[in-house]
CSV table of C-alpha atoms (C1' of nucleotides) in Angstrom, one decimal:
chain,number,residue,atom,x,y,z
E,1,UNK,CA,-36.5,9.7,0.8
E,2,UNK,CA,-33.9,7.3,1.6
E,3,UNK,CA,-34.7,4.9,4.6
E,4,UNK,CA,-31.8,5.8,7.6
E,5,UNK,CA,-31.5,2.1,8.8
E,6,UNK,CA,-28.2,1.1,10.4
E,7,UNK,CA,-28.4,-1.9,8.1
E,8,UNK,CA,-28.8,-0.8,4.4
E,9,UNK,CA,-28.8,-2.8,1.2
E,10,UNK,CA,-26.3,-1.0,-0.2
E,11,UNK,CA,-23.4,-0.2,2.1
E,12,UNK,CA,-22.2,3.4,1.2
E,13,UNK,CA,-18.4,3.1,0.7
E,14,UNK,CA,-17.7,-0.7,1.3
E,15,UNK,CA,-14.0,-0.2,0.1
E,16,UNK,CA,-13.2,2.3,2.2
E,17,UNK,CA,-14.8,0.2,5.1
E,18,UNK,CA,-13.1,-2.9,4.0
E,19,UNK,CA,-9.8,-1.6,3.9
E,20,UNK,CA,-10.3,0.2,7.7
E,21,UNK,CA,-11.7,-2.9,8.8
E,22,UNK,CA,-8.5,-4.9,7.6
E,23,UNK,CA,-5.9,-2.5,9.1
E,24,UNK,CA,-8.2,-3.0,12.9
E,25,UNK,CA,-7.9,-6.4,12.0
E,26,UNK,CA,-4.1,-6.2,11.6
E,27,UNK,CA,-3.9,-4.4,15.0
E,28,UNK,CA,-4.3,-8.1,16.5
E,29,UNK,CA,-5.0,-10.7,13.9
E,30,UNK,CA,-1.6,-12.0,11.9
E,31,UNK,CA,-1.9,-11.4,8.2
E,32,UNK,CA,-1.9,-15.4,7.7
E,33,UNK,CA,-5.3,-14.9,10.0
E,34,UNK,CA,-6.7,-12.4,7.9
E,35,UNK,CA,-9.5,-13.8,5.6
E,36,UNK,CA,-11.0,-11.8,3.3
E,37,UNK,CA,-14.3,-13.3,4.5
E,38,UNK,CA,-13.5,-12.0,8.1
E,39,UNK,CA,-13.0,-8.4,6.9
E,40,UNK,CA,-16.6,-8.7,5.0
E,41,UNK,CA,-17.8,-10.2,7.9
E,42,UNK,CA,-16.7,-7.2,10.2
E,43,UNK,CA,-18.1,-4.7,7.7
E,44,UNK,CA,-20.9,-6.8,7.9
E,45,UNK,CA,-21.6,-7.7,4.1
E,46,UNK,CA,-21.4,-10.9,2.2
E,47,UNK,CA,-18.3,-13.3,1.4
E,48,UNK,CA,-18.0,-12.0,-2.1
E,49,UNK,CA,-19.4,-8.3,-1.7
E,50,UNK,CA,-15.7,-7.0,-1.9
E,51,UNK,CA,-15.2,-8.5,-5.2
E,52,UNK,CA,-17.0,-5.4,-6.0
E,53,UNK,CA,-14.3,-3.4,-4.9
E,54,UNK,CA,-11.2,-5.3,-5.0
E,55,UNK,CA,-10.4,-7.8,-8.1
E,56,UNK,CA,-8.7,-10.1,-5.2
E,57,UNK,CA,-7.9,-10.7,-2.0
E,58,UNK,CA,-4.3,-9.6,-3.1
E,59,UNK,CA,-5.6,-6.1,-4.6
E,60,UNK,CA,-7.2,-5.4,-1.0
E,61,UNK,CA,-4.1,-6.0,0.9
E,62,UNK,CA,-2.2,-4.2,-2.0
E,63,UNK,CA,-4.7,-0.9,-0.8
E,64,UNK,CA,-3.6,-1.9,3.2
E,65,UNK,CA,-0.3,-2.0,2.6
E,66,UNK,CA,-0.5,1.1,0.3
E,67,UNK,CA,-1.7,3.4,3.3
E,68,UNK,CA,1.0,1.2,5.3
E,69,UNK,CA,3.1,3.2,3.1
E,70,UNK,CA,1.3,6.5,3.1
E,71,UNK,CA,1.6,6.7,6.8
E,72,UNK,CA,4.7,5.4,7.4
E,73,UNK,CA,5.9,8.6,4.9
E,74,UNK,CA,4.3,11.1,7.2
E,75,UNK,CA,6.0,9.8,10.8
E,76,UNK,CA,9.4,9.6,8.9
E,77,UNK,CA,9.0,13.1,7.0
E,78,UNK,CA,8.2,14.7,10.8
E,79,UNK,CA,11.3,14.3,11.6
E,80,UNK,CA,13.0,17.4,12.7
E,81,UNK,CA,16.2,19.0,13.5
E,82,UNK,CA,19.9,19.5,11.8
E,83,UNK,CA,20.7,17.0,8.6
E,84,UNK,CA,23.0,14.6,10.5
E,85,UNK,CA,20.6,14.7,13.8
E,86,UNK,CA,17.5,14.5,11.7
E,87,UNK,CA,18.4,11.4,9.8
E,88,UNK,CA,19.1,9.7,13.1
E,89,UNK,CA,15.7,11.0,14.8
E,90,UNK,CA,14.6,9.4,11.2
E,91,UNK,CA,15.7,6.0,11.9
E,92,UNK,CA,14.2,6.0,15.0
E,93,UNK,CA,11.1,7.0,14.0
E,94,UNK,CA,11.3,4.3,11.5
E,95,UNK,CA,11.9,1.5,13.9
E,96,UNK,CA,9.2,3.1,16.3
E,97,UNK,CA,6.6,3.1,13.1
E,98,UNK,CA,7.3,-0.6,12.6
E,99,UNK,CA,7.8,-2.1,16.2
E,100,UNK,CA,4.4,-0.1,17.0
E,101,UNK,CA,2.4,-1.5,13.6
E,102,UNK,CA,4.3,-5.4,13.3
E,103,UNK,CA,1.6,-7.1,11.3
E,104,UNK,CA,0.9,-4.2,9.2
E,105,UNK,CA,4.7,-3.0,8.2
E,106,UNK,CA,4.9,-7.0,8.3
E,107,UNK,CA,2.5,-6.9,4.9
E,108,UNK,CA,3.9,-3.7,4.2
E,109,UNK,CA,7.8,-5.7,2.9
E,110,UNK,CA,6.9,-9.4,3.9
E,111,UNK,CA,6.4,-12.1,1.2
E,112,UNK,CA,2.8,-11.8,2.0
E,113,UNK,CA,2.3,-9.7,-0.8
E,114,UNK,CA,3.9,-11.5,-3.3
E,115,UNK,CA,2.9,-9.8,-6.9
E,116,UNK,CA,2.7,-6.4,-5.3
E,117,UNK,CA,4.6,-5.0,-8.4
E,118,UNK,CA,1.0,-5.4,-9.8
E,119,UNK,CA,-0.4,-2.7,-8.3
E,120,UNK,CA,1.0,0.7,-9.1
E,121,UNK,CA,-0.6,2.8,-6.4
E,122,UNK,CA,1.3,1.0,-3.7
E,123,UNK,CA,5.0,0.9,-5.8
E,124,UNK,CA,3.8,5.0,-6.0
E,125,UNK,CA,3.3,5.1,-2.6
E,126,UNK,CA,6.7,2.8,-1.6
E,127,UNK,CA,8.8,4.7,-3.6
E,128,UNK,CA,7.3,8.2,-2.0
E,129,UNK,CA,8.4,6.7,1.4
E,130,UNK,CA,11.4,6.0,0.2
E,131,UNK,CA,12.0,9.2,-1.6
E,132,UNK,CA,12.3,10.6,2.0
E,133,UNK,CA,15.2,8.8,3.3
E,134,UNK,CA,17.4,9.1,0.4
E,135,UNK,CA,16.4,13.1,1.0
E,136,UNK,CA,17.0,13.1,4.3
E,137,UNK,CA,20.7,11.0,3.5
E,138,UNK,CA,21.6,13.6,0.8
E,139,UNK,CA,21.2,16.6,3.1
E,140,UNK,CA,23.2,15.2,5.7
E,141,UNK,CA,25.8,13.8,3.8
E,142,UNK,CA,25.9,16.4,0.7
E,143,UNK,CA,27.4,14.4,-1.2
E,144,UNK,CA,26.2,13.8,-5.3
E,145,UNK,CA,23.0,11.9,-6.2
E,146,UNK,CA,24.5,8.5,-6.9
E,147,UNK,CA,26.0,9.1,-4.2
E,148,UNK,CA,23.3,9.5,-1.5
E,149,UNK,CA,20.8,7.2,-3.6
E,150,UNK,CA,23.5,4.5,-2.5
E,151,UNK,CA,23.9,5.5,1.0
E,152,UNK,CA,20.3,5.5,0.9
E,153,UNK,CA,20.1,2.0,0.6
E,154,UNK,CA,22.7,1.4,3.1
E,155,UNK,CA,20.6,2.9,5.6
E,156,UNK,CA,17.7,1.9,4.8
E,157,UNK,CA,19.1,-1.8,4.8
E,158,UNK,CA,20.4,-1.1,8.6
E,159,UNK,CA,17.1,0.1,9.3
E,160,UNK,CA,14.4,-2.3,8.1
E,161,UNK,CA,16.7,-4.8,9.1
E,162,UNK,CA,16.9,-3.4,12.8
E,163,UNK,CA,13.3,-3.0,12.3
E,164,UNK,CA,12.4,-6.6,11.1
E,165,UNK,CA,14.4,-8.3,13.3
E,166,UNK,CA,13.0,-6.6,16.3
E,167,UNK,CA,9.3,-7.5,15.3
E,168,UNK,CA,10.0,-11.3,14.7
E,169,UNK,CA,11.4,-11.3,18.2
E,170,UNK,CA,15.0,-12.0,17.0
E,171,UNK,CA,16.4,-9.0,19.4
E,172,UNK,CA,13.6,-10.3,22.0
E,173,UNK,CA,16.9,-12.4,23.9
E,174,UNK,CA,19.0,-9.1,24.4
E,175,UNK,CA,18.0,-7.2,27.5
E,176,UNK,CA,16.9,-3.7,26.4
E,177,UNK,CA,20.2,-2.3,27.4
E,178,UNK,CA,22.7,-4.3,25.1
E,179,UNK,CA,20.6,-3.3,22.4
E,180,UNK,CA,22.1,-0.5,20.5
E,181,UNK,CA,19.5,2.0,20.3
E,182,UNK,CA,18.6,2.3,16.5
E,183,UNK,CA,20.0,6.0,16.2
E,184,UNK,CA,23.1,4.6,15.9
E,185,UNK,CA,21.7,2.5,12.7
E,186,UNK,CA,22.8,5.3,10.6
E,187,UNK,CA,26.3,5.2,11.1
E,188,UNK,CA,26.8,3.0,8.1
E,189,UNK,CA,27.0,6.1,6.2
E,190,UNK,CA,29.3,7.9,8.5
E,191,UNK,CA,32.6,6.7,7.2
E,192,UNK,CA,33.8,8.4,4.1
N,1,UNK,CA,11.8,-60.9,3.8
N,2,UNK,CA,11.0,-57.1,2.9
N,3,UNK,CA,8.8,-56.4,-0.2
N,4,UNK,CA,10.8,-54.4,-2.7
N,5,UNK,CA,7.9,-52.8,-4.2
N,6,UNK,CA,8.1,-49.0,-4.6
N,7,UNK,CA,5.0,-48.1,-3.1
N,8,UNK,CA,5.4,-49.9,0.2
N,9,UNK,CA,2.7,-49.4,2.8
N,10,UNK,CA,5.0,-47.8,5.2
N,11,UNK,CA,7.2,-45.0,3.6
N,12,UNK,CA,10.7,-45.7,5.5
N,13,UNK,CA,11.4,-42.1,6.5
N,14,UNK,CA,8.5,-40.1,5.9
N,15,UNK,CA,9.7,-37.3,8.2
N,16,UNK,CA,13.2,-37.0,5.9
N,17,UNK,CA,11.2,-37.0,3.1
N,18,UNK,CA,8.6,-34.4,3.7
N,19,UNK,CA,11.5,-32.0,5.3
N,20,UNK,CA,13.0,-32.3,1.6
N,21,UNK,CA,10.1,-32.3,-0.3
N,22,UNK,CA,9.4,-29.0,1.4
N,23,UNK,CA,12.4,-27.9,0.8
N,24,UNK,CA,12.2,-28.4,-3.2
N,25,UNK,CA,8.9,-26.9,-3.4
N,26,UNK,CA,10.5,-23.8,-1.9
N,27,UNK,CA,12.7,-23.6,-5.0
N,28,UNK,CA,9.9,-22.6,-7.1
N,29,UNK,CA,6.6,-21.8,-5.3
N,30,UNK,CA,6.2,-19.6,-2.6
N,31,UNK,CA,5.3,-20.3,1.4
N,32,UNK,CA,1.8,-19.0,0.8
N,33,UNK,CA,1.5,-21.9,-2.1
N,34,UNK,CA,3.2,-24.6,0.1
N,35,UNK,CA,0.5,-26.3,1.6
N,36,UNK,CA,0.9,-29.7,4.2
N,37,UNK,CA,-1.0,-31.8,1.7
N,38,UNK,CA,0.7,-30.5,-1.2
N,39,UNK,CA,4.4,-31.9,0.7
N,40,UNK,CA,1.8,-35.0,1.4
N,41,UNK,CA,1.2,-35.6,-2.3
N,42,UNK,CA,5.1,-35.2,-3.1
N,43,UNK,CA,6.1,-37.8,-0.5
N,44,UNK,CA,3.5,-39.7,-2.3
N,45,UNK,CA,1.2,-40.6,1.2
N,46,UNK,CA,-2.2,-39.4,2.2
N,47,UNK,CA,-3.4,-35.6,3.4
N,48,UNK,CA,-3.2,-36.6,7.4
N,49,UNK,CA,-0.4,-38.7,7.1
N,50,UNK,CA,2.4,-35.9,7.8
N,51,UNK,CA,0.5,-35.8,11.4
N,52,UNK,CA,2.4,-38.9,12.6
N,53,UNK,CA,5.8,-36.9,12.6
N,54,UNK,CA,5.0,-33.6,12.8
N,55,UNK,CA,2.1,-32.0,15.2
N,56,UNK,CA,1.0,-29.4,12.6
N,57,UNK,CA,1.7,-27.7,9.7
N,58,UNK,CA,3.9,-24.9,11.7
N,59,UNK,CA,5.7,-27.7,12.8
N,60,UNK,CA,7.1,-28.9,9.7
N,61,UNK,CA,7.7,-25.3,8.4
N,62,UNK,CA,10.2,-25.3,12.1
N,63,UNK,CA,11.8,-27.8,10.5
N,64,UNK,CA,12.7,-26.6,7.0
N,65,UNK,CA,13.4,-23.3,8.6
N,66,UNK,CA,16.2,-25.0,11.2
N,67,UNK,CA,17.4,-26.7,8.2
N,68,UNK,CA,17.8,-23.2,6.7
N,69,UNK,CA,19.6,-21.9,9.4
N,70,UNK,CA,21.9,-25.2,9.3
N,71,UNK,CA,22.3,-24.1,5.9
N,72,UNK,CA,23.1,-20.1,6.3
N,73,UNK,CA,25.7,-20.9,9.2
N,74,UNK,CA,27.8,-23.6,7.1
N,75,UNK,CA,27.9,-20.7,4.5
N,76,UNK,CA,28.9,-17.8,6.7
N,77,UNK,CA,31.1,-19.9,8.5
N,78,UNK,CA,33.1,-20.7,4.9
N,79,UNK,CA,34.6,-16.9,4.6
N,80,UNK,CA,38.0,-16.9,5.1
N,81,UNK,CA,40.6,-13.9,5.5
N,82,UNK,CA,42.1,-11.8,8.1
N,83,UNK,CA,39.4,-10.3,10.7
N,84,UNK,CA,38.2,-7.5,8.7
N,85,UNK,CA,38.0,-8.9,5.4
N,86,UNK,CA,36.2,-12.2,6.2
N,87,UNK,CA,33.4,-10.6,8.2
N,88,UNK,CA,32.7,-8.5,4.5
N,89,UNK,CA,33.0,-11.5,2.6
N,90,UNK,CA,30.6,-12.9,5.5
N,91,UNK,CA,28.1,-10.4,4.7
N,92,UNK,CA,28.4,-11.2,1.3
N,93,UNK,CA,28.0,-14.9,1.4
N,94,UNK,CA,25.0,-14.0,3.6
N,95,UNK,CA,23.5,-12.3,1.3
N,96,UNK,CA,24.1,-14.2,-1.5
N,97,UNK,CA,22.6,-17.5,0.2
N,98,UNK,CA,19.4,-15.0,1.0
N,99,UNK,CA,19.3,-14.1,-2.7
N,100,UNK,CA,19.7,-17.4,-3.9
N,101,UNK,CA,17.4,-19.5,-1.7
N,102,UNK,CA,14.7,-16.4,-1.2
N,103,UNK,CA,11.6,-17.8,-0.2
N,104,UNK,CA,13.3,-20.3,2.3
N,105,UNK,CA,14.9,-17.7,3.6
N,106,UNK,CA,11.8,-15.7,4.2
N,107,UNK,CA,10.5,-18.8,6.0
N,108,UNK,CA,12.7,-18.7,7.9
N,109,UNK,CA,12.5,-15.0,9.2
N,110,UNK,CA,9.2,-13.9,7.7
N,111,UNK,CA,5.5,-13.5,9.8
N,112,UNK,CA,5.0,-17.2,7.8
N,113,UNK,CA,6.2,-18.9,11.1
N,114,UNK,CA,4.3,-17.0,13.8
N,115,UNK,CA,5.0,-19.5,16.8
N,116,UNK,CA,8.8,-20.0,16.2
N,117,UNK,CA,10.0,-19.5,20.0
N,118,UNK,CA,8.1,-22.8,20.7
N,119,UNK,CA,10.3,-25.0,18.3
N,120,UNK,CA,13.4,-25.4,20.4
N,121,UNK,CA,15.8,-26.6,17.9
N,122,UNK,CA,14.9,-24.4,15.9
N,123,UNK,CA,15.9,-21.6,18.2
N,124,UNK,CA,19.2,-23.5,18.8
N,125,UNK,CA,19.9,-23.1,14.9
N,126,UNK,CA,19.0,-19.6,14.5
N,127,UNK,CA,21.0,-18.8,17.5
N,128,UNK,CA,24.0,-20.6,16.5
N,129,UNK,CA,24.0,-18.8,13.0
N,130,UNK,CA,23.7,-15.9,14.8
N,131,UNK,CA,26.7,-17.0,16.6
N,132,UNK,CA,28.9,-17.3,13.8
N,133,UNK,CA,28.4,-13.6,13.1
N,134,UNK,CA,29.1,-12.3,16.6
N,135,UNK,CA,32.1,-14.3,16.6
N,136,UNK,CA,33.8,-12.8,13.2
N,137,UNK,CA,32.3,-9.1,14.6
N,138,UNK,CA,34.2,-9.6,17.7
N,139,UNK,CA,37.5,-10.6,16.0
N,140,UNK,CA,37.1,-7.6,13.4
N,141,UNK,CA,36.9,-5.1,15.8
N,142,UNK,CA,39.1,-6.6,19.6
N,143,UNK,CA,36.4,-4.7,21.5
N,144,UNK,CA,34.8,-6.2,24.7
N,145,UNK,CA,32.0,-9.0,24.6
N,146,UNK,CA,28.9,-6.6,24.7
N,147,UNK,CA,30.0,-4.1,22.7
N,148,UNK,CA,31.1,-6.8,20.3
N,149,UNK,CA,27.8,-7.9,20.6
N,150,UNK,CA,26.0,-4.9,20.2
N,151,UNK,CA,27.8,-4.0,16.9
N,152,UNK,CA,27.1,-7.6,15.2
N,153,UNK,CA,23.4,-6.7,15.8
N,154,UNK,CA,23.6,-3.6,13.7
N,155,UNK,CA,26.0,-5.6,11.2
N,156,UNK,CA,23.4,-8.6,11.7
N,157,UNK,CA,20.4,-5.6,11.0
N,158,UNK,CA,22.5,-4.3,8.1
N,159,UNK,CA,23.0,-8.0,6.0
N,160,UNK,CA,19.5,-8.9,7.1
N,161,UNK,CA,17.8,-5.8,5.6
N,162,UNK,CA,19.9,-5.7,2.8
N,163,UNK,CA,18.5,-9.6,1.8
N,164,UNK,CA,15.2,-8.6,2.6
N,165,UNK,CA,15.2,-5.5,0.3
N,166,UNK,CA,16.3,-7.6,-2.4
N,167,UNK,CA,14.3,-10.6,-2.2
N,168,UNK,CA,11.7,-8.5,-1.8
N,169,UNK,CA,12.3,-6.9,-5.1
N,170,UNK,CA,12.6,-3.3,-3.7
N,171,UNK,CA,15.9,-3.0,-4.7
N,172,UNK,CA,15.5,-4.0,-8.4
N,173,UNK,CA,14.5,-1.0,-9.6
N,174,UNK,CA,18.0,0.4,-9.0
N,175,UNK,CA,20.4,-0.5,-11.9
N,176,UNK,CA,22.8,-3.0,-10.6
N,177,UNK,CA,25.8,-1.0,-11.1
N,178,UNK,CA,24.1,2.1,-8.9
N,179,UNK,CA,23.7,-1.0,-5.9
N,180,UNK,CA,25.9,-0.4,-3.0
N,181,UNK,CA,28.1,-4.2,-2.9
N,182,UNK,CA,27.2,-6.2,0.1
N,183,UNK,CA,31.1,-6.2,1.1
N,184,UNK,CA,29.9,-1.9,2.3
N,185,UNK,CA,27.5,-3.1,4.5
N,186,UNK,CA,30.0,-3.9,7.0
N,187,UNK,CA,30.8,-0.2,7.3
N,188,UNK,CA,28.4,0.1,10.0
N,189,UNK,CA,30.6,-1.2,12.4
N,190,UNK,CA,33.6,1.0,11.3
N,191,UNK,CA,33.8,4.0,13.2
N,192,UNK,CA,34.3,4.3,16.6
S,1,DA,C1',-24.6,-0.3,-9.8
S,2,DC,C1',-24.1,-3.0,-5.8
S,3,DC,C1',-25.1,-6.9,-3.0
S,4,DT,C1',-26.7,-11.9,-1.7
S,5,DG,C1',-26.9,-17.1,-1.9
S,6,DA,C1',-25.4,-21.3,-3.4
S,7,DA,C1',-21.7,-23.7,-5.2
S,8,DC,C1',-16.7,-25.3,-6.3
S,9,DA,C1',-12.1,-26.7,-5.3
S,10,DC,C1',-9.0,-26.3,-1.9
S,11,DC,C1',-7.1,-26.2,2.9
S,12,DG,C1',-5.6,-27.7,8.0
S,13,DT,C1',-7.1,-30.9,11.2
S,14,DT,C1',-9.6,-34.9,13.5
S,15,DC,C1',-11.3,-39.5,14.2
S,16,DA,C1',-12.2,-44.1,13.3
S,17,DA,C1',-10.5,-47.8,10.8
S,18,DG,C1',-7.0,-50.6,8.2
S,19,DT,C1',-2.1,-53.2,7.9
R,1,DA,C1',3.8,-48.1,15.0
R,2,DC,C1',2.5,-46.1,10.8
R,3,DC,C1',-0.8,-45.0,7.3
R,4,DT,C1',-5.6,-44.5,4.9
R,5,DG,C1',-10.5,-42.7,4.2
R,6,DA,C1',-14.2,-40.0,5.3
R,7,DA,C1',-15.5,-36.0,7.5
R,8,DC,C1',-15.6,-31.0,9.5
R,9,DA,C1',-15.1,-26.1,9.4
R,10,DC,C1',-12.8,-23.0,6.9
R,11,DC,C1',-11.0,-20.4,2.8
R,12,DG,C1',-10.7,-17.7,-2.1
R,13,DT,C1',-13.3,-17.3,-5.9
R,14,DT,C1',-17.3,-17.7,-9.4
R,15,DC,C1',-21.9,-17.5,-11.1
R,16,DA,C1',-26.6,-16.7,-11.2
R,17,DA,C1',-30.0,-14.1,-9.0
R,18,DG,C1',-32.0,-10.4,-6.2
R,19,DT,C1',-32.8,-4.9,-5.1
DNA sequence: ACCTGAACACCGTTCAAGT
DNA sequence: ACCTGAACACCGTTCAAGT
């Protein structure tokens, strides 16, 4: 009969844990703050336990960033509405997911990550996010594939640009009202 | 009389030199790898040394970064042409210097520099490169001051997404010829 | 199978001391 | 005024050992 104390030898599920622990962590802490011995230490194991779980410090951001990407999908899927309305209410979702989660969407495309090409569930879960916009361009541009997969990346540019800028505090000088609000990011693809 | 010796006691101008020693390391290794006593062992002086002429390590980093945005505004500054035309060539010199000097641009905008409102002059360069844009944005388009700067935010959001995308490596999975050219990013300001 | 403890080479930073 | 040398607390990572 196994003993129920709050403090077991053997955690239960460490990696899940870890990874939780590291996206609380990113609530406050910058990514350049976030030690891999600080997330064991919140989950209240050893330095190396998560070598376990993770090959490196790299592969356990690479999971964080990965369910960066998972959730980021979700908020931009939900948007509603007509095609043309939709993508805008898209964009702003967008900016809203990464103004709301900085240090997080920061991992997410910064260079703090830098061999994330290594690790194929988080390109799987990028390009699923991603696979949403250039949907969501196609419908409201009906226009061919090639077509909308290079819109696509027009508007995406406007928007993780908008998006970037706005958490490093580049837009921080404008008062709120000279900014344009980021539904109007997506008229980059309006001219044809 | 002044000994002529190479290694001289005092360096000359030790601040010059580890401002371009950073520099070079950011050719080929990444800001994660660029460590203060790494630029100490380049300039040839001891770990603590760098502490006589800059405060900290985020210090130097604000310099190399204001030397970057030196850098991107001579560039942007180069395109010629009537209104419309230089501000798309502008894009796409911007882009290009991005491209080619990636991980000092991502310095210089990435969550690497956390503290970067506290280096003055190295808001002063940021905000004169972003002067250079609003400038050809407002020429481009003959519209009033805030509107003119409004749009070279988007334009700004476009360019800067655009570089980020593609340093990042999240473009290269597109063929090149299926890439939208930089010169279309400026389409965001077209319509009105 | 999963975790700890001690150790290694590194880092940013500080302080006393050298020239 | 500018630099060195030794030290501190931290880090990612490894290896042997514990349960």
């Amino acid at each position: 009969m196994p003993r129920r104390s709050t403090k077991r030898y053997h955690h239960g599920d460490l990696r899940k844990a870890l990874v939780e622990g590291a996206l609380r962590l990113l609530e406050t802490r910058s990514p350049a703050e976030l030690s891999l011995r600080s997330v064991a230490r919140l989950a209240g194991v050893s330095p190396n336990a998560p070598y376990r779980h993770f090959e490196s410090k790299d592969a356990l951001l690479a999971a964080v960033a990965e369910e960066g990407f998972r959730r980021l999908a979700t908020v931009t899927a939900a948007a509603k509405g007509p095609p043309r309305k939709r993508l805008a209410q898209m964009g702003a979702a967008y900016v809203r997911f990464a103004t709301e989660n900085p240090r997080l969407y920061g991992l997410m495309f910064g260079p703090v990550l830098s061999g994330w090409e290594r690790y194929e569930g988080l390109v799987a879960a990028g390009d699923a996010s991603f696979a949403v916009v250039v949907e969501a361009v196609a419908a409201a541009t009906n226009t061919d594939p090639k077509r909308a997969s290079r819109d696509a990346i027009l508007a995406w540019s406007a928007v993780h640009g908008y998006a970037m800028l706005a958490i490093d505090g580049h837009l921080g000088s404008c008062p709120a009202k000279e900014l344009p609000p980021p539904e109007e990011l997506v008229r980059i693809i309006d001219t044809r």
